[in-house]
Structures are given as C-alpha cells and as structure tokens.
C-alpha cells in the first residue's frame, strides 16, 4: 500500500476514484503479532460512497472497531485478502425513506481489498416490476384458462345437446302441423311456422358461435398457401352457393404465397367474397377485384402494425351497396349488424371471424367504404413466418 501513502500518487488515485458513479473504498489489513488479520483500516474512499454516506471522517478509521455493523463480514473480507478470490453480493439500504440496492464487489488489493458499491436500484425496481407483472400475468392466465375451459364446455353442449334439442323442437312442430293441420286455425299454423323459423335462426346462431369460439382448433397444418389456386376453388363454391347470380372475380395473375393455415384462409376469403356478392346492388352482376402489394409499417398507421415489419397487403374490393365509413371498425364486432334483421341472411358474425383469423396469422384487417360506393377490405399478412 506504499502508493497510498505517497501524497502525489494518492491524490491522483483519489481524483480517479471520484470520477466513478460507484462508491469505492480501499481497506488495508490490520494484523496482530501472529500476522493474523484482526481489522481493516479505511484508507481511501470516493465521494459517492454508499457504505459511509453520512460519515465524511470515515477515512483513517478501523472498520470493525469504529463501525461494528461490519463485524459479521470480517471472515469474508479476510478470505478475499488471503485467497485473492473476489466476492460479490447485494446490499439493501434505506436512505431517508428511500429504498436502494447495491451490488457490492470485494477484490484483493495489496495487503487489503477494494470494496465497490454499484447502485442497482433501477435494475432491482425493474426486476420487481417484472415480477409483479409476471404475477399478474399468471393470475390472468389462470382466469383465461378457466374461461377457456368454460367456453370449451359450452361449445360441447352447444354443438351436441343444444343443437339436438333445437332439431327435436323443429321436428315436433313439423309433426304437429302434419298431423293436426285440420284441427288448427290458420293463425295457429302461422304461429307454429314462426316458431320453426325462430328455431332455425337459433340453430344458425348457435352454429356460428361454436364456429367462432373453436376456430383456432380447426386447422393445425401450417404451410405456404397459394391464394390464386384457393380463389379459383372459392369461385367454384360461390357458383353453387349463389345459383343464378352472374358474378366475376378479377384476380391479380400472380400473388405472393401466404404462410398460414389453409382451412382458416379459405374461411377468411370465402366470407369476404360471399359478402361482396350478398351486398351487391339490385339488378347488378357483382364484380370483385382482388390484388396484392407489399408494404412496410412506415406506410401504415394501424395500431396493430408491428414496427419494422413488412406486410403483404391483399385487397378485396366490390362495387356493391357499401356502408357508412363511420362503421368501418364496428362491422368487425361480433354480432354487429349494419342492416335490419331479415334484410340479409346471416348472424353478423362473419367479419368477426375474419378479424380473428387475421389475428391468428399475426396480421390485421381493415375496411373502407361509402354508402353506394362499394366496399374495400384490406388484409395485411406479415411477410415473415408466424
């Protein structure tokens, strides 16, 4: 420790220590007549000391004699000096009601050691915040697991018992009409038919709810999907679904492959094309334009767009009745209807399914329109694999 007793060298070392944000303390060993370490003298410390924050006169004092709170650490200090093996540990302090944490490191220095206190309060606070968030996440996950279990149970009941009950009700009413028609008034028959119609609507709604809630379990085959080929198949299906309706799909000749689930993607584009035909203008032959272009997030303002991500931007545009642009977000809500019940067939769940499918694929869907100006749907699929 000769350098510490040399005034010019000591001043230089002190100036260097004071440039650090960490608290630095230099101790030299005090030995007895048997050359055993019995104490340590604090010979230097930086201005930002945490161990002796309110003790400016600590330099020159003995650690254990003058600061008995360190007695429990004597053996650890001795081991560092005698073995040369450094030690690190955390210390929690309370300064004026403020909780602070430090990472303390002890390293051999001559016949003594250097003790460094690094402020890790922000790190510890961040750790505690992460732990709290993890605890909250675990609670939410348990609640979500419970809800999923309840939903699965509901799906099982709705898909079997509930649906079967509706079928039986409809069949029983049909039996009553077939066998007791002569005994029933016209009004009675009409009431029965209305009841059957309500049962059919309930059955359709139940099937749609089951389809929506179980959509993630419908397909596990993740692969590259050729949309051009898929659209050709959908066009053939639509011809059977809408007999007598002359519609045309104007598709871009070449489009990028989509990395996703074939069944779900078929459901997605099937819904969008079906809507384009369903909401056509009177006495018109629907024309549906489908295209694609690549874009990146700087060109997107949607909150679901991930910064730095490139997207394949697919568009499905029709020339139908359109809708008020104020409802461009509402139409993706489950059971939301723009039109009065009965005006168009459906339960108002199709576009909600489309949004859910886009979520599953790591993308998002938007819509733009105007009354009488047709509708245009935008599907953004990330270029990278999901």
XYZ file of C-alpha atoms in Angstrom:
386
model
C 0.000 0.000 0.000
C 3.036 2.269 -0.357
C 1.420 4.133 -3.234
C -1.409 5.210 -0.969
C 0.933 6.824 1.474
C 2.669 8.735 -1.323
C 0.803 12.066 -1.467
C 1.016 12.819 -5.242
C 0.022 9.247 -6.114
C -2.765 9.245 -3.566
C -4.236 12.482 -4.890
C -4.215 11.125 -8.451
C -5.887 7.890 -7.337
C -8.459 9.862 -5.357
C -9.250 12.016 -8.393
C -9.714 8.885 -10.490
C -11.988 7.295 -7.899
C -14.149 10.404 -7.720
C -14.929 10.212 -11.450
C -16.806 6.919 -10.979
C -20.531 6.728 -10.229
C -19.900 3.754 -7.963
C -18.861 4.046 -4.323
C -15.212 2.884 -3.973
C -13.483 2.075 -0.657
C -9.905 0.924 -0.129
C -9.010 -1.011 3.016
C -5.669 -2.192 4.332
C -5.380 -5.118 6.718
C -4.535 -4.652 10.405
C -2.627 -7.675 11.683
C -1.680 -8.831 15.196
C 1.667 -10.165 16.409
C 0.833 -13.535 14.870
C 0.259 -11.924 11.461
C -3.453 -12.639 11.700
C -5.937 -10.107 10.299
C -7.941 -8.600 13.126
C -9.351 -5.498 11.465
C -9.211 -3.273 8.397
C -8.442 0.410 8.096
C -10.287 2.535 5.546
C -7.500 4.403 3.756
C -9.451 5.879 0.800
C -12.978 6.265 -0.467
C -14.689 8.019 -3.359
C -17.103 10.908 -2.977
C -20.036 8.716 -3.908
C -19.641 6.316 -1.034
C -22.806 4.463 -0.081
C -21.322 2.492 2.788
C -20.361 5.686 4.653
C -22.808 8.154 3.120
C -23.023 10.437 6.165
C -19.511 9.871 7.553
C -17.065 12.203 5.816
C -14.453 11.475 8.511
C -14.516 7.702 7.920
C -11.094 7.619 6.228
C -8.422 6.596 8.715
C -10.827 4.718 10.950
C -10.900 1.000 11.559
C -13.748 -0.906 10.048
C -14.707 -3.254 12.861
C -13.647 -1.128 15.800
C -15.387 2.050 14.668
C -18.205 0.543 12.574
C -19.369 -2.579 14.432
C -22.160 -3.193 11.890
C -19.482 -4.770 9.682
C -18.351 -7.366 12.243
C -20.378 -10.109 10.594
C -18.435 -9.611 7.352
C -14.919 -9.919 8.822
C -14.401 -13.525 7.736
C -15.498 -12.751 4.173
C -13.094 -9.806 3.979
C -10.255 -11.952 5.343
C -10.934 -14.677 2.756
C -10.712 -12.140 -0.082
C -7.325 -10.886 1.146
C -5.868 -14.300 1.954
C -7.159 -16.226 -1.095
C -7.308 -13.465 -3.698
C -10.764 -14.719 -4.776
C -13.201 -11.810 -5.257
C -16.718 -11.852 -3.820
C -19.924 -10.149 -4.931
C -23.222 -9.728 -3.087
C -26.250 -7.441 -2.892
C -26.901 -4.942 -0.115
C -30.195 -3.197 0.604
C -30.063 0.233 2.239
C -32.655 2.774 3.291
C -31.598 6.398 2.941
C -34.140 8.888 4.211
C -37.012 6.554 3.493
C -35.752 5.701 0.010
C -35.015 2.041 -0.647
C -31.773 1.475 -2.524
C -29.968 -1.663 -3.693
C -26.263 -2.049 -4.366
C -24.123 -4.729 -5.948
C -21.034 -4.884 -3.727
C -17.774 -6.358 -5.003
C -14.678 -7.084 -2.875
C -11.320 -7.655 -4.617
C -7.812 -8.120 -3.164
C -5.590 -5.028 -3.373
C -2.108 -5.281 -1.864
C -2.479 -6.341 1.769
C -6.092 -5.295 1.793
C -9.019 -5.048 -0.572
C -11.048 -2.678 -2.713
C -14.764 -2.550 -1.943
C -17.025 -1.226 -4.754
C -20.703 -0.343 -4.314
C -22.620 -0.134 -7.605
C -26.113 1.358 -7.450
C -28.529 -1.196 -8.963
C -31.716 0.369 -7.586
C -33.276 0.961 -11.001
C -32.401 -2.581 -12.028
C -33.959 -4.043 -8.880
C -37.043 -1.878 -9.230
C -37.377 -3.088 -12.831
C -36.984 -6.678 -11.602
C -39.689 -6.151 -9.005
C -41.956 -4.606 -11.624
C -41.357 -7.569 -13.935
C -42.069 -9.977 -11.067
C -45.299 -8.124 -10.308
C -46.257 -8.176 -13.975
C -45.481 -11.903 -14.100
C -47.639 -12.484 -11.032
C -50.449 -10.518 -12.660
C -49.914 -12.444 -15.894
C -50.077 -15.765 -14.044
C -53.351 -14.715 -12.400
C -54.752 -13.580 -15.754
C -53.581 -16.815 -17.385
C -55.362 -18.849 -14.720
C -58.515 -16.804 -15.246
C -58.153 -17.198 -19.021
C -57.621 -20.951 -18.664
C -60.769 -21.118 -16.543
C -62.738 -19.112 -19.109
C -61.404 -21.278 -21.936
C -62.455 -24.379 -20.028
C -65.926 -22.935 -19.537
C -66.084 -21.946 -23.205
C -64.992 -25.421 -24.274
C -67.734 -26.902 -22.117
C -70.261 -24.516 -23.644
C -69.087 -25.453 -27.148
C -69.524 -29.141 -26.386
C -73.024 -28.548 -25.042
C -73.965 -26.168 -27.857
C -72.557 -28.432 -30.556
C -74.420 -31.504 -29.324
C -77.184 -31.240 -26.722
C -78.329 -27.728 -27.558
C -78.342 -28.305 -31.314
C -80.086 -31.653 -30.920
C -82.746 -30.043 -28.754
C -83.408 -27.395 -31.405
C -83.720 -30.102 -34.056
C -86.217 -32.006 -31.918
C -88.254 -28.876 -31.314
C -88.398 -28.154 -35.028
C -89.302 -31.778 -35.852
C -92.024 -31.885 -33.186
C -93.578 -28.708 -34.511
C -93.462 -30.154 -38.023
C -95.183 -33.289 -36.696
C -97.942 -31.177 -35.139
C -98.606 -29.375 -38.423
C -98.556 -32.594 -40.443
C -100.907 -34.495 -38.155
C -103.127 -31.813 -36.658
C -103.322 -29.320 -39.508
C -107.060 -29.887 -39.945
C -107.705 -29.102 -36.288
C -105.613 -25.897 -36.289
C -106.689 -22.445 -37.362
C -104.721 -20.569 -39.968
C -103.389 -18.303 -37.222
C -102.259 -21.363 -35.226
C -100.450 -22.759 -38.236
C -98.792 -19.384 -38.811
C -97.631 -19.280 -35.187
C -96.085 -22.712 -35.493
C -94.268 -21.709 -38.677
C -92.973 -18.575 -36.962
C -91.737 -20.722 -34.094
C -89.965 -23.008 -36.565
C -88.367 -20.000 -38.240
C -87.121 -18.752 -34.856
C -85.707 -22.214 -34.093
C -83.863 -22.233 -37.433
C -82.366 -18.815 -36.657
C -81.329 -20.009 -33.202
C -79.722 -23.080 -34.760
C -77.783 -20.918 -37.224
C -76.683 -18.560 -34.461
C -75.560 -21.476 -32.280
C -73.543 -22.965 -35.112
C -71.905 -19.579 -35.776
C -71.000 -19.132 -32.105
C -69.453 -22.591 -31.987
C -67.584 -21.890 -35.235
C -66.238 -18.574 -33.888
C -65.153 -19.832 -30.479
C -63.499 -23.005 -31.795
C -61.878 -21.519 -34.869
C -58.303 -21.894 -33.542
C -58.750 -25.661 -33.248
C -59.960 -26.096 -36.803
C -56.579 -26.313 -38.522
C -53.091 -27.318 -37.442
C -51.469 -27.611 -40.863
C -49.270 -24.504 -41.128
C -47.916 -24.131 -44.662
C -47.435 -21.831 -47.627
C -50.766 -21.211 -49.321
C -51.200 -20.273 -52.981
C -54.029 -17.746 -52.883
C -54.559 -17.791 -56.664
C -55.388 -21.510 -56.541
C -57.513 -21.041 -53.422
C -59.549 -18.260 -55.027
C -60.307 -20.450 -58.042
C -61.759 -23.074 -55.699
C -63.755 -20.441 -53.808
C -65.150 -19.094 -57.063
C -66.435 -22.550 -57.944
C -68.037 -22.880 -54.499
C -69.699 -19.466 -54.783
C -71.239 -20.504 -58.087
C -73.070 -23.286 -56.241
C -73.935 -21.090 -53.238
C -75.339 -18.298 -55.431
C -77.055 -20.080 -58.345
C -78.359 -17.699 -60.975
C -76.085 -14.838 -59.845
C -73.576 -13.930 -62.521
C -70.537 -12.620 -60.672
C -66.944 -12.150 -61.779
C -63.730 -12.271 -59.761
C -60.989 -10.101 -61.254
C -57.847 -11.511 -59.603
C -54.252 -10.434 -59.950
C -52.407 -13.059 -62.015
C -49.540 -13.541 -59.566
C -49.684 -13.048 -55.808
C -47.212 -13.982 -53.053
C -47.719 -17.136 -51.050
C -49.250 -16.733 -47.591
C -47.658 -18.618 -44.713
C -50.674 -19.805 -42.767
C -53.488 -22.266 -42.189
C -55.229 -23.326 -45.424
C -58.643 -24.009 -43.881
C -58.759 -20.707 -41.989
C -57.581 -18.731 -45.015
C -60.308 -20.383 -47.088
C -62.879 -19.323 -44.462
C -61.484 -15.767 -44.478
C -61.650 -15.157 -48.227
C -64.876 -17.138 -48.520
C -66.563 -14.731 -46.081
C -65.222 -11.634 -47.839
C -66.229 -12.813 -51.316
C -69.614 -14.037 -50.085
C -70.230 -10.587 -48.579
C -69.314 -8.935 -51.873
C -71.999 -10.989 -53.613
C -74.550 -10.712 -50.809
C -74.361 -6.912 -50.623
C -74.491 -6.321 -54.368
C -76.615 -3.582 -55.874
C -80.035 -4.554 -57.206
C -80.077 -5.924 -60.764
C -76.287 -5.882 -60.984
C -73.733 -8.571 -61.687
C -71.144 -8.393 -58.901
C -67.555 -7.647 -59.909
C -64.928 -8.399 -57.270
C -61.352 -7.125 -57.610
C -58.602 -8.966 -55.708
C -54.982 -7.822 -55.680
C -51.845 -7.647 -53.585
C -48.888 -5.347 -52.959
C -46.075 -5.359 -50.400
C -45.831 -2.584 -47.847
C -43.998 -1.814 -44.599
C -45.028 -0.249 -41.296
C -43.898 3.333 -42.057
C -46.702 3.391 -44.620
C -49.233 2.046 -42.100
C -50.950 3.860 -39.262
C -52.920 0.942 -37.876
C -52.196 0.261 -34.161
C -51.758 -3.462 -34.900
C -48.921 -2.810 -37.368
C -45.613 -4.037 -35.896
C -42.732 -1.566 -36.419
C -40.134 -2.774 -38.895
C -42.415 -5.491 -40.285
C -43.131 -5.891 -43.992
C -46.650 -6.955 -44.933
C -48.310 -8.490 -47.953
C -51.301 -6.214 -48.461
C -54.238 -8.060 -50.047
C -57.323 -6.123 -51.134
C -60.824 -7.409 -51.846
C -62.949 -4.708 -53.477
C -66.528 -4.809 -54.713
C -68.968 -2.422 -56.378
C -71.895 -3.151 -54.069
C -74.099 -1.075 -51.797
C -71.207 -0.206 -49.450
C -71.686 1.223 -45.966
C -71.181 4.396 -43.959
C -67.443 4.801 -43.286
C -68.240 5.657 -39.652
C -68.932 1.956 -39.117
C -65.669 0.710 -40.652
C -64.478 -0.568 -37.259
C -67.835 -1.637 -35.821
C -68.525 -4.146 -38.596
C -65.778 -6.431 -37.201
C -67.501 -6.715 -33.825
C -69.232 -10.000 -33.113
C -72.998 -9.932 -33.828
C -72.823 -6.367 -35.151
C -75.350 -5.676 -37.909
C -75.486 -2.705 -40.245
C -78.829 -3.728 -41.685
C -82.178 -4.636 -40.066
C -82.668 -8.265 -39.125
C -84.049 -10.255 -42.000
C -82.808 -7.842 -44.671
C -79.807 -10.093 -45.340
C -79.162 -13.667 -44.291
C -76.594 -14.152 -41.534
C -75.962 -13.704 -37.818
C -73.500 -10.810 -38.005
C -70.523 -12.965 -37.081
C -68.719 -13.391 -40.426
C -66.440 -10.346 -40.257
C -65.656 -11.044 -36.588
C -64.410 -14.445 -37.740
C -62.318 -12.708 -40.420
C -60.647 -10.498 -37.814
C -59.946 -13.467 -35.567
C -58.352 -15.378 -38.461
C -56.143 -12.375 -39.247
C -55.114 -12.192 -35.577
C -54.151 -15.871 -35.655
C -51.926 -15.163 -38.668
C -50.210 -12.225 -36.964
C -51.852 -9.710 -39.273
C -54.856 -7.408 -39.263
C -57.840 -6.419 -41.404
C -59.427 -3.040 -42.144
C -62.286 -1.804 -44.312
C -63.180 1.338 -46.203
C -66.400 2.263 -47.958
C -69.108 4.780 -48.543
C -72.817 4.315 -48.999
C -73.481 3.239 -52.581
C -69.754 3.179 -53.423
C -68.883 -0.457 -52.732
C -66.586 -1.807 -50.028
C -62.856 -2.478 -49.940
C -61.279 -4.818 -47.392
C -57.556 -4.735 -46.649
C -55.833 -7.848 -45.276
C -52.270 -7.390 -44.027
C -50.212 -10.575 -43.636
C -46.650 -10.340 -42.264
C -44.111 -11.394 -44.877
C -42.176 -13.377 -42.253
C -43.430 -16.708 -40.983
C -45.781 -16.552 -37.985
